[in-house]
JSON list of C-alpha atoms in Angstrom, two decimals:
[
{"chain": "A", "resi": 1439, "resn": "UNK", "atom": "CA", "xyz": [0.00, 0.00, 0.00]},
{"chain": "A", "resi": 1440, "resn": "UNK", "atom": "CA", "xyz": [1.27, 3.50, -0.83]},
{"chain": "A", "resi": 1441, "resn": "UNK", "atom": "CA", "xyz": [-0.88, 5.68, 1.35]},
{"chain": "A", "resi": 1442, "resn": "UNK", "atom": "CA", "xyz": [-4.07, 6.36, -0.59]},
{"chain": "A", "resi": 1443, "resn": "UNK", "atom": "CA", "xyz": [-6.48, 5.02, 2.02]},
{"chain": "A", "resi": 1444, "resn": "UNK", "atom": "CA", "xyz": [-9.52, 7.31, 2.30]},
{"chain": "A", "resi": 1445, "resn": "UNK", "atom": "CA", "xyz": [-8.26, 9.52, -0.52]},
{"chain": "A", "resi": 1446, "resn": "UNK", "atom": "CA", "xyz": [-10.60, 10.43, -3.38]},
{"chain": "A", "resi": 1447, "resn": "UNK", "atom": "CA", "xyz": [-9.38, 9.92, -6.94]},
{"chain": "A", "resi": 1448, "resn": "UNK", "atom": "CA", "xyz": [-10.97, 11.00, -10.21]},
{"chain": "A", "resi": 1449, "resn": "UNK", "atom": "CA", "xyz": [-10.25, 9.20, -13.50]},
{"chain": "A", "resi": 1450, "resn": "UNK", "atom": "CA", "xyz": [-11.52, 10.49, -16.84]},
{"chain": "A", "resi": 1451, "resn": "UNK", "atom": "CA", "xyz": [-11.79, 8.10, -19.74]},
{"chain": "A", "resi": 1452, "resn": "UNK", "atom": "CA", "xyz": [-12.31, 5.40, -17.16]},
{"chain": "A", "resi": 1453, "resn": "UNK", "atom": "CA", "xyz": [-14.54, 3.07, -19.17]},
{"chain": "A", "resi": 1454, "resn": "UNK", "atom": "CA", "xyz": [-11.68, 0.99, -20.59]},
{"chain": "A", "resi": 1455, "resn": "UNK", "atom": "CA", "xyz": [-7.96, 0.75, -21.23]},
{"chain": "A", "resi": 1456, "resn": "UNK", "atom": "CA", "xyz": [-5.55, 2.86, -19.20]},
{"chain": "A", "resi": 1457, "resn": "UNK", "atom": "CA", "xyz": [-8.40, 4.70, -17.46]},
{"chain": "A", "resi": 1458, "resn": "UNK", "atom": "CA", "xyz": [-10.07, 1.53, -16.23]},
{"chain": "A", "resi": 1459, "resn": "UNK", "atom": "CA", "xyz": [-6.72, 0.06, -15.13]},
{"chain": "A", "resi": 1460, "resn": "UNK", "atom": "CA", "xyz": [-5.91, 3.24, -13.21]},
{"chain": "A", "resi": 1461, "resn": "UNK", "atom": "CA", "xyz": [-9.32, 3.32, -11.52]},
{"chain": "A", "resi": 1462, "resn": "UNK", "atom": "CA", "xyz": [-8.87, -0.28, -10.39]},
{"chain": "A", "resi": 1463, "resn": "UNK", "atom": "CA", "xyz": [-5.36, 0.44, -9.12]},
{"chain": "A", "resi": 1464, "resn": "UNK", "atom": "CA", "xyz": [-6.50, 3.51, -7.17]},
{"chain": "A", "resi": 1465, "resn": "UNK", "atom": "CA", "xyz": [-9.20, 1.36, -5.56]},
{"chain": "A", "resi": 1466, "resn": "UNK", "atom": "CA", "xyz": [-6.71, -1.39, -4.76]},
{"chain": "A", "resi": 1467, "resn": "UNK", "atom": "CA", "xyz": [-4.63, 1.17, -2.89]},
{"chain": "A", "resi": 1468, "resn": "UNK", "atom": "CA", "xyz": [-7.61, 2.24, -0.79]},
{"chain": "A", "resi": 1469, "resn": "UNK", "atom": "CA", "xyz": [-8.91, 5.30, -2.64]},
{"chain": "A", "resi": 1470, "resn": "UNK", "atom": "CA", "xyz": [-12.55, 6.09, -3.34]},
{"chain": "A", "resi": 1471, "resn": "UNK", "atom": "CA", "xyz": [-12.80, 6.42, -7.11]},
{"chain": "A", "resi": 1472, "resn": "UNK", "atom": "CA", "xyz": [-14.93, 8.60, -9.39]},
{"chain": "A", "resi": 1473, "resn": "UNK", "atom": "CA", "xyz": [-15.02, 7.41, -13.00]},
{"chain": "A", "resi": 1474, "resn": "UNK", "atom": "CA", "xyz": [-15.94, 9.85, -15.76]},
{"chain": "A", "resi": 1475, "resn": "UNK", "atom": "CA", "xyz": [-16.64, 8.94, -19.38]},
{"chain": "A", "resi": 1476, "resn": "UNK", "atom": "CA", "xyz": [-19.22, 9.36, -22.14]},
{"chain": "A", "resi": 1477, "resn": "UNK", "atom": "CA", "xyz": [-19.39, 5.56, -22.39]},
{"chain": "A", "resi": 1478, "resn": "UNK", "atom": "CA", "xyz": [-22.08, 4.71, -19.83]},
{"chain": "A", "resi": 1479, "resn": "UNK", "atom": "CA", "xyz": [-21.87, 0.93, -20.14]},
{"chain": "A", "resi": 1480, "resn": "UNK", "atom": "CA", "xyz": [-18.08, 0.83, -19.82]},
{"chain": "A", "resi": 1481, "resn": "UNK", "atom": "CA", "xyz": [-17.96, 3.40, -17.04]},
{"chain": "A", "resi": 1482, "resn": "UNK", "atom": "CA", "xyz": [-20.58, 1.64, -14.97]},
{"chain": "A", "resi": 1483, "resn": "UNK", "atom": "CA", "xyz": [-18.75, -1.65, -15.51]},
{"chain": "A", "resi": 1484, "resn": "UNK", "atom": "CA", "xyz": [-15.54, -0.14, -14.13]},
{"chain": "A", "resi": 1485, "resn": "UNK", "atom": "CA", "xyz": [-17.42, 1.05, -11.04]},
{"chain": "A", "resi": 1486, "resn": "UNK", "atom": "CA", "xyz": [-19.01, -2.39, -10.65]},
{"chain": "A", "resi": 1487, "resn": "UNK", "atom": "CA", "xyz": [-15.59, -4.09, -10.84]},
{"chain": "A", "resi": 1488, "resn": "UNK", "atom": "CA", "xyz": [-14.33, -1.88, -8.01]},
{"chain": "A", "resi": 1489, "resn": "UNK", "atom": "CA", "xyz": [-17.38, -2.49, -5.85]},
{"chain": "A", "resi": 1490, "resn": "UNK", "atom": "CA", "xyz": [-17.14, -6.26, -6.38]},
{"chain": "A", "resi": 1491, "resn": "UNK", "atom": "CA", "xyz": [-13.70, -6.11, -4.76]},
{"chain": "A", "resi": 1492, "resn": "UNK", "atom": "CA", "xyz": [-15.02, -4.17, -1.79]},
{"chain": "A", "resi": 1493, "resn": "UNK", "atom": "CA", "xyz": [-14.06, -0.68, -2.97]},
{"chain": "A", "resi": 1494, "resn": "UNK", "atom": "CA", "xyz": [-16.07, 2.52, -3.29]},
{"chain": "A", "resi": 1495, "resn": "UNK", "atom": "CA", "xyz": [-16.76, 3.94, -6.73]},
{"chain": "A", "resi": 1496, "resn": "UNK", "atom": "CA", "xyz": [-19.08, 6.34, -8.52]},
{"chain": "A", "resi": 1497, "resn": "UNK", "atom": "CA", "xyz": [-19.60, 6.67, -12.27]},
{"chain": "A", "resi": 1498, "resn": "UNK", "atom": "CA", "xyz": [-20.59, 10.07, -13.68]},
{"chain": "A", "resi": 1499, "resn": "UNK", "atom": "CA", "xyz": [-21.36, 10.41, -17.38]},
{"chain": "A", "resi": 1500, "resn": "UNK", "atom": "CA", "xyz": [-19.28, 13.33, -18.59]},
{"chain": "A", "resi": 1501, "resn": "UNK", "atom": "CA", "xyz": [-18.26, 14.92, -21.86]},
{"chain": "A", "resi": 1502, "resn": "UNK", "atom": "CA", "xyz": [-14.89, 16.34, -20.80]},
{"chain": "A", "resi": 1503, "resn": "UNK", "atom": "CA", "xyz": [-14.80, 18.72, -23.78]},
{"chain": "A", "resi": 1504, "resn": "UNK", "atom": "CA", "xyz": [-17.68, 20.73, -22.28]},
{"chain": "A", "resi": 1505, "resn": "UNK", "atom": "CA", "xyz": [-16.92, 23.11, -19.41]},
{"chain": "A", "resi": 1506, "resn": "UNK", "atom": "CA", "xyz": [-20.37, 22.83, -17.82]},
{"chain": "A", "resi": 1507, "resn": "UNK", "atom": "CA", "xyz": [-20.12, 19.05, -17.64]},
{"chain": "A", "resi": 1508, "resn": "UNK", "atom": "CA", "xyz": [-16.61, 19.11, -16.19]},
{"chain": "A", "resi": 1509, "resn": "UNK", "atom": "CA", "xyz": [-17.64, 21.64, -13.56]},
{"chain": "A", "resi": 1510, "resn": "UNK", "atom": "CA", "xyz": [-20.61, 19.44, -12.69]},
{"chain": "A", "resi": 1511, "resn": "UNK", "atom": "CA", "xyz": [-18.32, 16.40, -12.47]},
{"chain": "A", "resi": 1512, "resn": "UNK", "atom": "CA", "xyz": [-16.13, 18.06, -9.86]},
{"chain": "A", "resi": 1513, "resn": "UNK", "atom": "CA", "xyz": [-19.15, 19.42, -7.95]},
{"chain": "A", "resi": 1514, "resn": "UNK", "atom": "CA", "xyz": [-20.73, 15.95, -7.82]},
{"chain": "A", "resi": 1515, "resn": "UNK", "atom": "CA", "xyz": [-17.45, 14.44, -6.65]},
{"chain": "A", "resi": 1516, "resn": "UNK", "atom": "CA", "xyz": [-17.23, 16.90, -3.77]},
{"chain": "A", "resi": 1517, "resn": "UNK", "atom": "CA", "xyz": [-20.90, 16.42, -2.90]},
{"chain": "A", "resi": 1518, "resn": "UNK", "atom": "CA", "xyz": [-20.46, 12.65, -2.78]},
{"chain": "A", "resi": 1519, "resn": "UNK", "atom": "CA", "xyz": [-17.10, 12.31, -1.04]},
{"chain": "A", "resi": 1520, "resn": "UNK", "atom": "CA", "xyz": [-16.33, 15.76, 0.35]},
{"chain": "A", "resi": 1521, "resn": "UNK", "atom": "CA", "xyz": [-12.90, 16.09, -1.22]},
{"chain": "A", "resi": 1522, "resn": "UNK", "atom": "CA", "xyz": [-10.70, 15.50, -4.27]},
{"chain": "A", "resi": 1523, "resn": "UNK", "atom": "CA", "xyz": [-7.13, 14.40, -3.67]},
{"chain": "A", "resi": 1524, "resn": "UNK", "atom": "CA", "xyz": [-5.98, 12.89, -6.96]},
{"chain": "A", "resi": 1525, "resn": "UNK", "atom": "CA", "xyz": [-6.96, 13.21, -10.60]},
{"chain": "A", "resi": 1526, "resn": "UNK", "atom": "CA", "xyz": [-5.96, 11.31, -13.70]},
{"chain": "A", "resi": 1527, "resn": "UNK", "atom": "CA", "xyz": [-6.97, 13.30, -16.76]},
{"chain": "A", "resi": 1528, "resn": "UNK", "atom": "CA", "xyz": [-6.85, 10.45, -19.20]},
{"chain": "A", "resi": 1529, "resn": "UNK", "atom": "CA", "xyz": [-9.67, 10.83, -21.74]},
{"chain": "A", "resi": 1530, "resn": "UNK", "atom": "CA", "xyz": [-8.31, 11.00, -25.27]},
{"chain": "A", "resi": 1531, "resn": "UNK", "atom": "CA", "xyz": [-8.20, 9.51, -28.74]},
{"chain": "A", "resi": 1532, "resn": "UNK", "atom": "CA", "xyz": [-5.59, 8.19, -31.16]},
{"chain": "A", "resi": 1533, "resn": "UNK", "atom": "CA", "xyz": [-6.06, 8.56, -34.89]},
{"chain": "A", "resi": 1534, "resn": "UNK", "atom": "CA", "xyz": [-3.46, 8.22, -37.62]},
{"chain": "A", "resi": 1535, "resn": "UNK", "atom": "CA", "xyz": [-4.12, 11.07, -40.06]},
{"chain": "A", "resi": 1536, "resn": "UNK", "atom": "CA", "xyz": [-1.62, 12.03, -42.79]},
{"chain": "A", "resi": 1537, "resn": "UNK", "atom": "CA", "xyz": [-0.84, 15.72, -42.44]},
{"chain": "A", "resi": 1538, "resn": "UNK", "atom": "CA", "xyz": [-2.00, 16.84, -45.87]},
{"chain": "A", "resi": 1539, "resn": "UNK", "atom": "CA", "xyz": [-5.12, 14.68, -45.82]},
{"chain": "A", "resi": 1540, "resn": "UNK", "atom": "CA", "xyz": [-6.45, 15.86, -42.47]},
{"chain": "A", "resi": 1541, "resn": "UNK", "atom": "CA", "xyz": [-9.48, 18.10, -42.24]},
{"chain": "A", "resi": 1542, "resn": "UNK", "atom": "CA", "xyz": [-10.27, 21.03, -40.00]},
{"chain": "A", "resi": 1543, "resn": "UNK", "atom": "CA", "xyz": [-12.99, 18.98, -38.32]},
{"chain": "A", "resi": 1544, "resn": "UNK", "atom": "CA", "xyz": [-10.52, 16.18, -37.52]},
{"chain": "A", "resi": 1545, "resn": "UNK", "atom": "CA", "xyz": [-8.04, 18.69, -36.09]},
{"chain": "A", "resi": 1546, "resn": "UNK", "atom": "CA", "xyz": [-10.70, 20.25, -33.88]},
{"chain": "A", "resi": 1547, "resn": "UNK", "atom": "CA", "xyz": [-11.99, 16.87, -32.67]},
{"chain": "A", "resi": 1548, "resn": "UNK", "atom": "CA", "xyz": [-8.53, 15.67, -31.63]},
{"chain": "A", "resi": 1549, "resn": "UNK", "atom": "CA", "xyz": [-7.53, 18.95, -30.02]},
{"chain": "A", "resi": 1550, "resn": "UNK", "atom": "CA", "xyz": [-10.80, 19.20, -28.10]},
{"chain": "A", "resi": 1551, "resn": "UNK", "atom": "CA", "xyz": [-10.59, 15.73, -26.62]},
{"chain": "A", "resi": 1552, "resn": "UNK", "atom": "CA", "xyz": [-6.83, 15.38, -26.13]},
{"chain": "A", "resi": 1553, "resn": "UNK", "atom": "CA", "xyz": [-5.87, 18.91, -25.09]},
{"chain": "A", "resi": 1554, "resn": "UNK", "atom": "CA", "xyz": [-8.84, 21.15, -24.32]},
{"chain": "A", "resi": 1555, "resn": "UNK", "atom": "CA", "xyz": [-10.29, 18.51, -21.99]},
{"chain": "A", "resi": 1556, "resn": "UNK", "atom": "CA", "xyz": [-7.08, 18.38, -19.96]},
{"chain": "A", "resi": 1557, "resn": "UNK", "atom": "CA", "xyz": [-7.17, 22.14, -19.48]},
{"chain": "A", "resi": 1558, "resn": "UNK", "atom": "CA", "xyz": [-10.86, 22.07, -18.50]},
{"chain": "A", "resi": 1559, "resn": "UNK", "atom": "CA", "xyz": [-10.36, 19.23, -16.02]},
{"chain": "A", "resi": 1560, "resn": "UNK", "atom": "CA", "xyz": [-7.37, 20.90, -14.38]},
{"chain": "A", "resi": 1561, "resn": "UNK", "atom": "CA", "xyz": [-9.23, 24.21, -14.23]},
{"chain": "A", "resi": 1562, "resn": "UNK", "atom": "CA", "xyz": [-12.02, 22.78, -12.09]},
{"chain": "A", "resi": 1563, "resn": "UNK", "atom": "CA", "xyz": [-9.89, 20.26, -10.18]},
{"chain": "A", "resi": 1564, "resn": "UNK", "atom": "CA", "xyz": [-7.50, 23.02, -9.15]},
{"chain": "A", "resi": 1565, "resn": "UNK", "atom": "CA", "xyz": [-10.32, 25.22, -7.88]},
{"chain": "A", "resi": 1566, "resn": "UNK", "atom": "CA", "xyz": [-10.93, 22.64, -5.18]},
{"chain": "A", "resi": 1567, "resn": "UNK", "atom": "CA", "xyz": [-7.34, 21.56, -4.60]},
{"chain": "A", "resi": 1568, "resn": "UNK", "atom": "CA", "xyz": [-6.05, 25.09, -4.12]},
{"chain": "A", "resi": 1569, "resn": "UNK", "atom": "CA", "xyz": [-8.63, 25.71, -1.40]},
{"chain": "A", "resi": 1570, "resn": "UNK", "atom": "CA", "xyz": [-7.24, 22.76, 0.54]},
{"chain": "A", "resi": 1571, "resn": "UNK", "atom": "CA", "xyz": [-3.57, 23.31, -0.28]},
{"chain": "A", "resi": 1572, "resn": "UNK", "atom": "CA", "xyz": [-2.93, 19.78, -1.52]},
{"chain": "A", "resi": 1573, "resn": "UNK", "atom": "CA", "xyz": [-3.49, 17.52, -4.48]},
{"chain": "A", "resi": 1574, "resn": "UNK", "atom": "CA", "xyz": [-1.88, 15.50, -7.24]},
{"chain": "A", "resi": 1575, "resn": "UNK", "atom": "CA", "xyz": [-2.79, 15.49, -10.93]},
{"chain": "A", "resi": 1576, "resn": "UNK", "atom": "CA", "xyz": [-1.49, 13.21, -13.67]},
{"chain": "A", "resi": 1577, "resn": "UNK", "atom": "CA", "xyz": [-2.31, 13.91, -17.31]},
{"chain": "A", "resi": 1578, "resn": "UNK", "atom": "CA", "xyz": [-2.10, 11.23, -19.99]},
{"chain": "A", "resi": 1579, "resn": "UNK", "atom": "CA", "xyz": [0.22, 12.35, -22.74]},
{"chain": "A", "resi": 1580, "resn": "UNK", "atom": "CA", "xyz": [2.13, 10.10, -25.12]},
{"chain": "A", "resi": 1581, "resn": "UNK", "atom": "CA", "xyz": [5.57, 9.29, -26.48]},
{"chain": "A", "resi": 1582, "resn": "UNK", "atom": "CA", "xyz": [4.21, 11.18, -29.50]},
{"chain": "A", "resi": 1583, "resn": "UNK", "atom": "CA", "xyz": [4.45, 14.27, -27.29]},
{"chain": "A", "resi": 1584, "resn": "UNK", "atom": "CA", "xyz": [8.19, 13.73, -26.83]},
{"chain": "A", "resi": 1585, "resn": "UNK", "atom": "CA", "xyz": [9.44, 12.72, -30.29]},
{"chain": "A", "resi": 1586, "resn": "UNK", "atom": "CA", "xyz": [8.40, 13.19, -33.89]},
{"chain": "A", "resi": 1587, "resn": "UNK", "atom": "CA", "xyz": [5.48, 11.00, -34.95]},
{"chain": "A", "resi": 1588, "resn": "UNK", "atom": "CA", "xyz": [5.05, 10.83, -38.74]},
{"chain": "A", "resi": 1589, "resn": "UNK", "atom": "CA", "xyz": [1.59, 9.90, -39.88]},
{"chain": "A", "resi": 1590, "resn": "UNK", "atom": "CA", "xyz": [-0.08, 11.19, -36.74]},
{"chain": "A", "resi": 1591, "resn": "UNK", "atom": "CA", "xyz": [0.82, 14.86, -36.59]},
{"chain": "A", "resi": 1592, "resn": "UNK", "atom": "CA", "xyz": [-2.56, 16.01, -35.23]},
{"chain": "A", "resi": 1593, "resn": "UNK", "atom": "CA", "xyz": [-2.35, 13.56, -32.34]},
{"chain": "A", "resi": 1594, "resn": "UNK", "atom": "CA", "xyz": [1.30, 14.44, -31.68]},
{"chain": "A", "resi": 1595, "resn": "UNK", "atom": "CA", "xyz": [0.52, 18.16, -31.64]},
{"chain": "A", "resi": 1596, "resn": "UNK", "atom": "CA", "xyz": [-2.19, 17.59, -29.04]},
{"chain": "A", "resi": 1597, "resn": "UNK", "atom": "CA", "xyz": [0.16, 15.58, -26.83]},
{"chain": "A", "resi": 1598, "resn": "UNK", "atom": "CA", "xyz": [3.01, 18.09, -27.09]},
{"chain": "A", "resi": 1599, "resn": "UNK", "atom": "CA", "xyz": [0.37, 20.55, -25.94]},
{"chain": "A", "resi": 1600, "resn": "UNK", "atom": "CA", "xyz": [-0.48, 18.36, -22.95]},
{"chain": "A", "resi": 1601, "resn": "UNK", "atom": "CA", "xyz": [3.18, 18.28, -21.95]},
{"chain": "A", "resi": 1602, "resn": "UNK", "atom": "CA", "xyz": [3.52, 22.04, -22.18]},
{"chain": "A", "resi": 1603, "resn": "UNK", "atom": "CA", "xyz": [0.30, 22.55, -20.24]},
{"chain": "A", "resi": 1604, "resn": "UNK", "atom": "CA", "xyz": [1.48, 20.07, -17.58]},
{"chain": "A", "resi": 1605, "resn": "UNK", "atom": "CA", "xyz": [4.86, 21.69, -17.06]},
{"chain": "A", "resi": 1606, "resn": "UNK", "atom": "CA", "xyz": [3.46, 25.22, -16.98]},
{"chain": "A", "resi": 1607, "resn": "UNK", "atom": "CA", "xyz": [0.70, 24.30, -14.53]},
{"chain": "A", "resi": 1608, "resn": "UNK", "atom": "CA", "xyz": [3.15, 22.40, -12.34]},
{"chain": "A", "resi": 1609, "resn": "UNK", "atom": "CA", "xyz": [5.30, 25.49, -11.90]},
{"chain": "A", "resi": 1610, "resn": "UNK", "atom": "CA", "xyz": [2.30, 27.77, -11.41]},
{"chain": "A", "resi": 1611, "resn": "UNK", "atom": "CA", "xyz": [0.81, 25.64, -8.61]},
{"chain": "A", "resi": 1612, "resn": "UNK", "atom": "CA", "xyz": [3.92, 24.21, -6.98]},
{"chain": "A", "resi": 1613, "resn": "UNK", "atom": "CA", "xyz": [3.71, 26.68, -4.08]},
{"chain": "A", "resi": 1614, "resn": "UNK", "atom": "CA", "xyz": [0.07, 25.72, -3.58]},
{"chain": "A", "resi": 1615, "resn": "UNK", "atom": "CA", "xyz": [1.00, 22.19, -2.53]},
{"chain": "A", "resi": 1616, "resn": "UNK", "atom": "CA", "xyz": [-0.23, 20.63, -5.77]},
{"chain": "A", "resi": 1617, "resn": "UNK", "atom": "CA", "xyz": [1.89, 18.35, -7.92]},
{"chain": "A", "resi": 1618, "resn": "UNK", "atom": "CA", "xyz": [1.14, 18.00, -11.64]},
{"chain": "A", "resi": 1619, "resn": "UNK", "atom": "CA", "xyz": [2.83, 15.42, -13.87]},
{"chain": "A", "resi": 1620, "resn": "UNK", "atom": "CA", "xyz": [2.19, 13.53, -17.11]},
{"chain": "A", "resi": 1621, "resn": "UNK", "atom": "CA", "xyz": [2.71, 9.96, -18.22]},
{"chain": "A", "resi": 1622, "resn": "UNK", "atom": "CA", "xyz": [3.79, 9.30, -21.80]},
{"chain": "A", "resi": 1623, "resn": "UNK", "atom": "CA", "xyz": [2.87, 5.78, -22.88]},
{"chain": "A", "resi": 1624, "resn": "UNK", "atom": "CA", "xyz": [4.18, 4.29, -26.09]},
{"chain": "A", "resi": 1625, "resn": "UNK", "atom": "CA", "xyz": [1.65, 4.19, -28.90]},
{"chain": "A", "resi": 1626, "resn": "UNK", "atom": "CA", "xyz": [1.26, 0.43, -28.70]},
{"chain": "A", "resi": 1627, "resn": "UNK", "atom": "CA", "xyz": [-0.45, 0.01, -25.35]},
{"chain": "A", "resi": 1628, "resn": "UNK", "atom": "CA", "xyz": [-2.71, -3.03, -25.52]},
{"chain": "A", "resi": 1629, "resn": "UNK", "atom": "CA", "xyz": [-5.94, -1.04, -25.27]},
{"chain": "A", "resi": 1630, "resn": "UNK", "atom": "CA", "xyz": [-9.24, -0.92, -27.14]},
{"chain": "A", "resi": 1631, "resn": "UNK", "atom": "CA", "xyz": [-8.12, 2.32, -28.80]},
{"chain": "A", "resi": 1632, "resn": "UNK", "atom": "CA", "xyz": [-4.91, 0.75, -30.08]},
{"chain": "A", "resi": 1633, "resn": "UNK", "atom": "CA", "xyz": [-6.63, -2.43, -31.25]},
{"chain": "A", "resi": 1634, "resn": "UNK", "atom": "CA", "xyz": [-9.07, -0.29, -33.22]},
{"chain": "A", "resi": 1635, "resn": "UNK", "atom": "CA", "xyz": [-6.12, 1.39, -34.92]},
{"chain": "A", "resi": 1636, "resn": "UNK", "atom": "CA", "xyz": [-4.60, -2.02, -35.75]},
{"chain": "A", "resi": 1637, "resn": "UNK", "atom": "CA", "xyz": [-7.81, -2.99, -37.53]},
{"chain": "A", "resi": 1638, "resn": "UNK", "atom": "CA", "xyz": [-8.19, 0.37, -39.27]},
{"chain": "A", "resi": 1639, "resn": "UNK", "atom": "CA", "xyz": [-4.55, 0.90, -40.23]},
{"chain": "A", "resi": 1640, "resn": "UNK", "atom": "CA", "xyz": [-2.33, -2.18, -39.80]},
{"chain": "A", "resi": 1641, "resn": "UNK", "atom": "CA", "xyz": [0.69, -0.49, -41.39]},
{"chain": "A", "resi": 1642, "resn": "UNK", "atom": "CA", "xyz": [0.53, 2.37, -38.88]},
{"chain": "A", "resi": 1643, "resn": "UNK", "atom": "CA", "xyz": [0.25, -0.08, -35.98]},
{"chain": "A", "resi": 1644, "resn": "UNK", "atom": "CA", "xyz": [3.18, -2.12, -37.29]},
{"chain": "A", "resi": 1645, "resn": "UNK", "atom": "CA", "xyz": [5.26, 1.05, -37.52]},
{"chain": "A", "resi": 1646, "resn": "UNK", "atom": "CA", "xyz": [4.61, 1.78, -33.85]},
{"chain": "A", "resi": 1647, "resn": "UNK", "atom": "CA", "xyz": [5.56, -1.75, -32.79]},
{"chain": "A", "resi": 1648, "resn": "UNK", "atom": "CA", "xyz": [8.80, -1.83, -34.79]},
{"chain": "A", "resi": 1649, "resn": "UNK", "atom": "CA", "xyz": [10.54, 0.88, -32.74]},
{"chain": "A", "resi": 1650, "resn": "UNK", "atom": "CA", "xyz": [10.08, -0.56, -29.23]},
{"chain": "A", "resi": 1651, "resn": "UNK", "atom": "CA", "xyz": [13.36, -1.94, -27.83]},
{"chain": "A", "resi": 1652, "resn": "UNK", "atom": "CA", "xyz": [11.54, -4.32, -25.46]},
{"chain": "A", "resi": 1653, "resn": "UNK", "atom": "CA", "xyz": [9.84, -5.83, -28.53]},
{"chain": "A", "resi": 1654, "resn": "UNK", "atom": "CA", "xyz": [6.41, -6.18, -26.96]},
{"chain": "A", "resi": 1655, "resn": "UNK", "atom": "CA", "xyz": [3.21, -4.27, -26.40]},
{"chain": "A", "resi": 1656, "resn": "UNK", "atom": "CA", "xyz": [2.75, -2.37, -23.18]},
{"chain": "A", "resi": 1657, "resn": "UNK", "atom": "CA", "xyz": [-0.26, -3.02, -20.97]},
{"chain": "A", "resi": 1658, "resn": "UNK", "atom": "CA", "xyz": [-2.67, -0.54, -19.37]},
{"chain": "A", "resi": 1659, "resn": "UNK", "atom": "CA", "xyz": [-1.83, -1.88, -15.92]},
{"chain": "A", "resi": 1660, "resn": "UNK", "atom": "CA", "xyz": [1.81, -0.89, -16.41]},
{"chain": "A", "resi": 1661, "resn": "UNK", "atom": "CA", "xyz": [0.80, 2.72, -16.98]},
{"chain": "A", "resi": 1662, "resn": "UNK", "atom": "CA", "xyz": [-1.72, 2.62, -14.14]},
{"chain": "A", "resi": 1663, "resn": "UNK", "atom": "CA", "xyz": [0.93, 1.66, -11.60]},
{"chain": "A", "resi": 1664, "resn": "UNK", "atom": "CA", "xyz": [2.98, 4.72, -12.60]},
{"chain": "A", "resi": 1665, "resn": "UNK", "atom": "CA", "xyz": [-0.02, 7.07, -12.45]},
{"chain": "A", "resi": 1666, "resn": "UNK", "atom": "CA", "xyz": [-1.05, 5.93, -8.97]},
{"chain": "A", "resi": 1667, "resn": "UNK", "atom": "CA", "xyz": [2.54, 6.10, -7.71]},
{"chain": "A", "resi": 1668, "resn": "UNK", "atom": "CA", "xyz": [2.85, 9.68, -9.01]},
{"chain": "A", "resi": 1669, "resn": "UNK", "atom": "CA", "xyz": [-0.32, 10.56, -7.08]},
{"chain": "A", "resi": 1670, "resn": "UNK", "atom": "CA", "xyz": [1.03, 9.08, -3.86]},
{"chain": "A", "resi": 1671, "resn": "UNK", "atom": "CA", "xyz": [3.31, 10.54, -1.21]},
{"chain": "A", "resi": 1672, "resn": "UNK", "atom": "CA", "xyz": [6.01, 8.18, -2.52]},
{"chain": "A", "resi": 1673, "resn": "UNK", "atom": "CA", "xyz": [6.43, 10.75, -5.34]},
{"chain": "A", "resi": 1674, "resn": "UNK", "atom": "CA", "xyz": [6.14, 13.80, -3.06]},
{"chain": "A", "resi": 1675, "resn": "UNK", "atom": "CA", "xyz": [9.08, 15.69, -4.63]},
{"chain": "A", "resi": 1676, "resn": "UNK", "atom": "CA", "xyz": [8.15, 15.08, -8.27]},
{"chain": "A", "resi": 1677, "resn": "UNK", "atom": "CA", "xyz": [6.26, 17.70, -10.24]},
{"chain": "A", "resi": 1678, "resn": "UNK", "atom": "CA", "xyz": [6.37, 19.00, -13.80]},
{"chain": "A", "resi": 1679, "resn": "UNK", "atom": "CA", "xyz": [7.68, 15.67, -15.08]},
{"chain": "A", "resi": 1680, "resn": "UNK", "atom": "CA", "xyz": [6.66, 13.98, -18.34]},
{"chain": "A", "resi": 1681, "resn": "UNK", "atom": "CA", "xyz": [7.45, 10.35, -17.62]},
{"chain": "A", "resi": 1682, "resn": "UNK", "atom": "CA", "xyz": [7.77, 7.89, -20.53]},
{"chain": "A", "resi": 1683, "resn": "UNK", "atom": "CA", "xyz": [6.23, 4.46, -20.01]},
{"chain": "A", "resi": 1684, "resn": "UNK", "atom": "CA", "xyz": [7.40, 3.19, -23.35]},
{"chain": "A", "resi": 1685, "resn": "UNK", "atom": "CA", "xyz": [9.48, 0.01, -23.35]},
{"chain": "A", "resi": 1686, "resn": "UNK", "atom": "CA", "xyz": [12.58, 2.08, -24.13]},
{"chain": "A", "resi": 1687, "resn": "UNK", "atom": "CA", "xyz": [11.17, 3.94, -27.15]},
{"chain": "A", "resi": 1688, "resn": "UNK", "atom": "CA", "xyz": [12.55, 7.35, -26.17]},
{"chain": "A", "resi": 1689, "resn": "UNK", "atom": "CA", "xyz": [15.95, 5.89, -25.22]},
{"chain": "A", "resi": 1690, "resn": "UNK", "atom": "CA", "xyz": [16.80, 5.35, -28.89]}
]
């Protein structure tokens, strides 16, 4: 156990993949968990999985690209549990779009979900955390936010944005007792989102796999362990960090 007993943790994009794995890991470590997603069936299933193991969980349907819904999410969390200690802003999408073939609508969709939502979530999470002088936030970025990513420039641009937002916010709120970091998974995490890309664009998926020194897919649980550790007191002197969880991809 790493000291999250009786803490309250929020996970966006918690209906599957990295979000679900993180929600389950928070619960394992003793936290009460709020799961947010537009996917009602998946989100409620994550909450049910936590409750079956004796944990406390609440699912709240939320479109994290809409300010009113994010504000309501935080308000409902406080009403239910009285506090918010940790947040994993994880909702996002991966789509391989050649630069010259992309449309304005595709750009806006990716930026809204991958970048705007992180800003909105932090905005309302920080309103509560600053009042209490404590908190930890982890944003899901990507290795594509650390290196060039041909064939997925829109996605990469959104994740470079997440990293810049994370570092700037970390410095701005460091004196407020709030730590803000990001995890940067490799593009080949064994998630529903990645599997969908494999089906849609096998060549793109094969390209991602070919550059991993460990020569295997990553798993959502491997990212979840890092997220929960970053939210714990075990990482009490770490803020403003963009931590690769990538099988060695960025070591090349």
